[in-house]
Amino acid sequence: MSFRKWSKWVLFSIFILVVASFPAQSCTDIVVGKNASADGSVITSHTADGAFYDARVRTIPGKKHPAGTKADVFWNIIMEEDYEPKKIGEIPQVEETYTYFHVGYPFMNEHGVAIGETTVGQKDELKTFRPDAKAIMTIEQLEVFALQRAKTAREAIKVIGELGEKYGFLPSCGSEGECLTITDSEEAWIFEIRSTGMMWTPESGKPGAVWVAQRVPDDCVVVVPNMSRIREVDINDTANFIASKDYMQPAIDLGWYDPASGKPFIWQLAYSPLTGNDDWSLSSMWIRNRLYTIYSQLDPTREWDPYAETMSYPFAIKPQKKLSVQDVMTFLRSHMEGTPFDMSAEAAWLVPEGDKMVKSPLATPFVTNNLRTLLKIPYNRPVAKWDCAYSFVSQARSGYPAPVRTVLWFGYDNPHTTCYVPIYSGVLETLGSWRVFDRNAFSLGSAQWAFILADDLVNHRYQEAIQDLVKIRTPLEEAFFKELADIDEKALDLAKNDPAAAQEYVTEYTQSCMKKAEKAWWDLNWQLISAYNNNKKK
């Protein structure tokens, strides 16, 4: 081995040790097939569980491009404005790009394609990192290109897969692999991608990524809580599987799979860390508890073990009842109530009242590190996280024209304390206060601050304050859902003769919902400050 290669491996080993010392930032996706949803829509969802993720919701207009134009490739588009994107490459631009919605993980385009993201573990030998890596395609950059170039989920998979192979997949969440939940109005897909190690170069003649995609059965639900969900791949079943040409090759080369063994190739086992101290291993408890919490509610007739191995859960499950968008929101808001993992149910929260012990009004499922240490409360990772940047639930509806095809319900900060507002796929621009945020400077002009503050205030006296929040949120969200049918009808009528007018109409409506939610949350903040200052209810 040359000194240069040896040096890279030394640096890589140090990098792995450093990354392993940081707590995992993690996301949860729930995907619902069209025959498993209450209204026939295809649903995906996502929680961006890291306070640093860019949550400013902006539309990036589509445009026509002259022949020979290049598209820039960036590192660091995932972060909020404190971290400037850095150009690390460029690729040929296509003739036309579509309008898409930009956040940390871009999530929807004008044609109603929606994408959720969740990081998944990959074995050390596959890991790749800057600045020495020759790979340049992060998952968020691949999402940008997919949304700019695809009208369907299958087209998005093709774009991401081809660009990942040609230019190399570059991890941006630690050094891990990625999973995307990609939907259009007819189909939902689980797409997984892995990098191919530090030694890959574009000149090697080998693909810079391996990937597979599996279709979600129409009558099923799939939950992806930061773990690989795809197992056996039937490449001949083109209706349900798509994969890179050499998706098995790295596993063969590294001795993780022997084609002569007669055993099937299991994608999940081949490329995921199985056990150990790795936060991203298949045995991690913070993955198991989310699987248990959601699957046990999807099918309560089955007996589920809270501590069962993650690989014992099926890829997809047929729910006992069809799920609405509101049902998926409820899952995202879960702090694992009724399970062994609810931190608000710990005995440490019990205080004497007369001759009995009662739960303290300070008891919260969102316990800070210092408070957990003080009260000796073990950590259990809930579905909803207090440091979530944003979350969404999208519903893509068959038979609808592009401006109204998909409605994406977006919420800032902790899903448990947010209010979801509808964003139509045809929206031209979001409300100005939803496009600005500076974490270093509190501002009444930023909607994101309204939701961050409310979550913090509620958590100071959770048992009482969460009830105040729900009293405001429930009628507001119910009104949004009730209005949707009338908004759809009016927009559909406009779209028949004037699609541009339909876009203007849904833009005005989305902005009005944003304005209502933002005002309601600022009012809630002033109410909470008045009611619970000095940690004592007035």
PDB file of C-alpha atoms in Angstrom, residues 10-135:
ATOM      1  CA  VAL A  10      -5.278   6.263   9.140  1.00  0.00           C
ATOM      2  CA  LEU A  11      -7.356   9.420   8.724  1.00  0.00           C
ATOM      3  CA  PHE A  12     -10.429   7.303   8.000  1.00  0.00           C
ATOM      4  CA  SER A  13      -9.930   5.290  11.204  1.00  0.00           C
ATOM      5  CA  ILE A  14      -9.604   8.487  13.238  1.00  0.00           C
ATOM      6  CA  PHE A  15     -12.720   9.892  11.549  1.00  0.00           C
ATOM      7  CA  ILE A  16     -14.771   6.807  12.430  1.00  0.00           C
ATOM      8  CA  LEU A  17     -13.732   7.077  16.085  1.00  0.00           C
ATOM      9  CA  VAL A  18     -14.643  10.766  16.185  1.00  0.00           C
ATOM     10  CA  VAL A  19     -18.015  10.287  14.472  1.00  0.00           C
ATOM     11  CA  ALA A  20     -18.865   7.424  16.822  1.00  0.00           C
ATOM     12  CA  SER A  21     -18.435   9.787  19.780  1.00  0.00           C
ATOM     13  CA  PHE A  22     -21.291  12.047  18.640  1.00  0.00           C
ATOM     14  CA  PRO A  23     -24.944  11.230  19.381  1.00  0.00           C
ATOM     15  CA  ALA A  24     -26.889  10.108  16.347  1.00  0.00           C
ATOM     16  CA  GLN A  25     -29.082  12.618  14.582  1.00  0.00           C
ATOM     17  CA  SER A  26     -31.963  10.607  13.302  1.00  0.00           C
ATOM     18  CA  CYS A  27     -35.225  10.739  11.389  1.00  0.00           C
ATOM     19  CA  THR A  28     -38.409   8.692  11.123  1.00  0.00           C
ATOM     20  CA  ASP A  29     -40.376   8.050   7.915  1.00  0.00           C
ATOM     21  CA  ILE A  30     -43.804   6.418   7.655  1.00  0.00           C
ATOM     22  CA  VAL A  31     -45.092   5.433   4.201  1.00  0.00           C
ATOM     23  CA  VAL A  32     -48.670   4.433   3.354  1.00  0.00           C
ATOM     24  CA  GLY A  33     -49.788   2.750   0.125  1.00  0.00           C
ATOM     25  CA  LYS A  34     -52.861   4.071  -1.668  1.00  0.00           C
ATOM     26  CA  ASN A  35     -55.091   1.160  -0.623  1.00  0.00           C
ATOM     27  CA  ALA A  36     -53.958   1.469   2.987  1.00  0.00           C
ATOM     28  CA  SER A  37     -54.887   5.158   3.253  1.00  0.00           C
ATOM     29  CA  ALA A  38     -58.328   6.400   4.200  1.00  0.00           C
ATOM     30  CA  ASP A  39     -58.719   8.626   1.133  1.00  0.00           C
ATOM     31  CA  GLY A  40     -56.768   6.622  -1.461  1.00  0.00           C
ATOM     32  CA  SER A  41     -53.792   8.971  -1.443  1.00  0.00           C
ATOM     33  CA  VAL A  42     -50.175   7.830  -1.297  1.00  0.00           C
ATOM     34  CA  ILE A  43     -48.574   9.110   1.895  1.00  0.00           C
ATOM     35  CA  THR A  44     -45.017   9.635   3.016  1.00  0.00           C
ATOM     36  CA  SER A  45     -43.645  11.547   5.985  1.00  0.00           C
ATOM     37  CA  HIS A  46     -40.408  12.692   7.561  1.00  0.00           C
ATOM     38  CA  THR A  47     -39.019  14.135  10.784  1.00  0.00           C
ATOM     39  CA  ALA A  48     -35.780  16.132  10.378  1.00  0.00           C
ATOM     40  CA  ASP A  49     -34.433  15.346  13.816  1.00  0.00           C
ATOM     41  CA  GLY A  50     -31.588  17.772  14.301  1.00  0.00           C
ATOM     42  CA  ALA A  51     -31.912  21.404  15.331  1.00  0.00           C
ATOM     43  CA  PHE A  52     -29.278  22.455  12.789  1.00  0.00           C
ATOM     44  CA  TYR A  53     -31.238  21.379   9.701  1.00  0.00           C
ATOM     45  CA  ASP A  54     -32.377  24.167   7.401  1.00  0.00           C
ATOM     46  CA  ALA A  55     -36.130  24.513   7.888  1.00  0.00           C
ATOM     47  CA  ARG A  56     -36.711  27.646   5.805  1.00  0.00           C
ATOM     48  CA  VAL A  57     -39.340  26.623   3.245  1.00  0.00           C
ATOM     49  CA  ARG A  58     -38.591  28.121  -0.162  1.00  0.00           C
ATOM     50  CA  THR A  59     -39.664  27.397  -3.728  1.00  0.00           C
ATOM     51  CA  ILE A  60     -36.879  27.157  -6.302  1.00  0.00           C
ATOM     52  CA  PRO A  61     -38.472  27.964  -9.688  1.00  0.00           C
ATOM     53  CA  GLY A  62     -38.012  25.640 -12.621  1.00  0.00           C
ATOM     54  CA  LYS A  63     -36.533  27.014 -15.821  1.00  0.00           C
ATOM     55  CA  LYS A  64     -35.256  26.241 -19.309  1.00  0.00           C
ATOM     56  CA  HIS A  65     -31.471  25.916 -19.682  1.00  0.00           C
ATOM     57  CA  PRO A  66     -29.306  26.538 -22.767  1.00  0.00           C
ATOM     58  CA  ALA A  67     -27.342  23.610 -24.164  1.00  0.00           C
ATOM     59  CA  GLY A  68     -24.011  23.151 -22.417  1.00  0.00           C
ATOM     60  CA  THR A  69     -25.184  24.598 -19.090  1.00  0.00           C
ATOM     61  CA  LYS A  70     -23.705  23.082 -15.941  1.00  0.00           C
ATOM     62  CA  ALA A  71     -25.491  22.398 -12.651  1.00  0.00           C
ATOM     63  CA  ASP A  72     -23.462  23.076  -9.514  1.00  0.00           C
ATOM     64  CA  VAL A  73     -23.049  20.359  -6.878  1.00  0.00           C
ATOM     65  CA  PHE A  74     -22.849  21.543  -3.264  1.00  0.00           C
ATOM     66  CA  TRP A  75     -21.761  20.309   0.123  1.00  0.00           C
ATOM     67  CA  ASN A  76     -23.610  21.635   3.176  1.00  0.00           C
ATOM     68  CA  ILE A  77     -26.973  22.541   1.655  1.00  0.00           C
ATOM     69  CA  ILE A  78     -28.542  20.616   4.513  1.00  0.00           C
ATOM     70  CA  MET A  79     -27.637  23.148   7.209  1.00  0.00           C
ATOM     71  CA  GLU A  80     -29.222  26.408   8.306  1.00  0.00           C
ATOM     72  CA  GLU A  81     -27.744  29.719   7.216  1.00  0.00           C
ATOM     73  CA  ASP A  82     -24.817  29.672   9.669  1.00  0.00           C
ATOM     74  CA  TYR A  83     -23.161  27.157   7.365  1.00  0.00           C
ATOM     75  CA  GLU A  84     -22.561  28.344   3.829  1.00  0.00           C
ATOM     76  CA  PRO A  85     -22.920  25.767   1.024  1.00  0.00           C
ATOM     77  CA  LYS A  86     -19.619  24.889  -0.617  1.00  0.00           C
ATOM     78  CA  LYS A  87     -19.420  24.038  -4.312  1.00  0.00           C
ATOM     79  CA  ILE A  88     -17.598  20.717  -4.767  1.00  0.00           C
ATOM     80  CA  GLY A  89     -18.396  19.877  -8.382  1.00  0.00           C
ATOM     81  CA  GLU A  90     -20.698  20.303 -11.346  1.00  0.00           C
ATOM     82  CA  ILE A  91     -22.598  18.099 -13.785  1.00  0.00           C
ATOM     83  CA  PRO A  92     -24.350  18.681 -17.125  1.00  0.00           C
ATOM     84  CA  GLN A  93     -27.667  20.476 -16.697  1.00  0.00           C
ATOM     85  CA  VAL A  94     -30.851  19.160 -18.282  1.00  0.00           C
ATOM     86  CA  GLU A  95     -32.886  21.169 -20.784  1.00  0.00           C
ATOM     87  CA  GLU A  96     -35.676  21.903 -18.294  1.00  0.00           C
ATOM     88  CA  THR A  97     -35.875  21.765 -14.509  1.00  0.00           C
ATOM     89  CA  TYR A  98     -39.065  21.723 -12.428  1.00  0.00           C
ATOM     90  CA  THR A  99     -39.985  23.918  -9.486  1.00  0.00           C
ATOM     91  CA  TYR A 100     -39.278  22.274  -6.136  1.00  0.00           C
ATOM     92  CA  PHE A 101     -39.526  23.087  -2.429  1.00  0.00           C
ATOM     93  CA  HIS A 102     -36.188  23.554  -0.706  1.00  0.00           C
ATOM     94  CA  VAL A 103     -35.453  22.763   2.940  1.00  0.00           C
ATOM     95  CA  GLY A 104     -32.607  20.793   4.521  1.00  0.00           C
ATOM     96  CA  TYR A 105     -33.900  17.672   2.806  1.00  0.00           C
ATOM     97  CA  PRO A 106     -35.856  18.992  -0.235  1.00  0.00           C
ATOM     98  CA  PHE A 107     -39.269  17.366  -0.147  1.00  0.00           C
ATOM     99  CA  MET A 108     -41.670  18.070  -3.042  1.00  0.00           C
ATOM    100  CA  ASN A 109     -41.886  19.371  -6.600  1.00  0.00           C
ATOM    101  CA  GLU A 110     -44.534  20.956  -8.801  1.00  0.00           C
ATOM    102  CA  HIS A 111     -45.593  17.544 -10.155  1.00  0.00           C
ATOM    103  CA  GLY A 112     -46.384  16.256  -6.675  1.00  0.00           C
ATOM    104  CA  VAL A 113     -43.419  13.917  -6.261  1.00  0.00           C
ATOM    105  CA  ALA A 114     -42.626  13.853  -2.522  1.00  0.00           C
ATOM    106  CA  ILE A 115     -39.524  12.515  -0.783  1.00  0.00           C
ATOM    107  CA  GLY A 116     -38.824  11.679   2.855  1.00  0.00           C
ATOM    108  CA  GLU A 117     -35.336  10.906   4.199  1.00  0.00           C
ATOM    109  CA  THR A 118     -33.879   8.800   6.979  1.00  0.00           C
ATOM    110  CA  THR A 119     -30.223   7.941   7.553  1.00  0.00           C
ATOM    111  CA  VAL A 120     -29.339   4.239   7.840  1.00  0.00           C
ATOM    112  CA  GLY A 121     -26.167   2.529   8.981  1.00  0.00           C
ATOM    113  CA  GLN A 122     -23.520   1.157   6.662  1.00  0.00           C
ATOM    114  CA  LYS A 123     -20.434  -0.935   7.410  1.00  0.00           C
ATOM    115  CA  ASP A 124     -17.139   0.844   8.017  1.00  0.00           C
ATOM    116  CA  GLU A 125     -15.507  -0.393   4.818  1.00  0.00           C
ATOM    117  CA  LEU A 126     -18.111   1.477   2.758  1.00  0.00           C
ATOM    118  CA  LYS A 127     -17.781   4.805   4.549  1.00  0.00           C
ATOM    119  CA  THR A 128     -16.604   7.877   2.699  1.00  0.00           C
ATOM    120  CA  PHE A 129     -15.841  11.385   3.915  1.00  0.00           C
ATOM    121  CA  ARG A 130     -14.531  14.747   2.830  1.00  0.00           C
ATOM    122  CA  PRO A 131     -12.100  16.198   1.874  1.00  0.00           C
ATOM    123  CA  ASP A 132     -10.281  13.170   0.461  1.00  0.00           C
ATOM    124  CA  ALA A 133     -13.312  11.440  -1.042  1.00  0.00           C
ATOM    125  CA  LYS A 134     -13.830  11.745  -4.793  1.00  0.00           C
ATOM    126  CA  ALA A 135     -17.571  11.158  -4.389  1.00  0.00           C
TER     127      ALA A 135
END
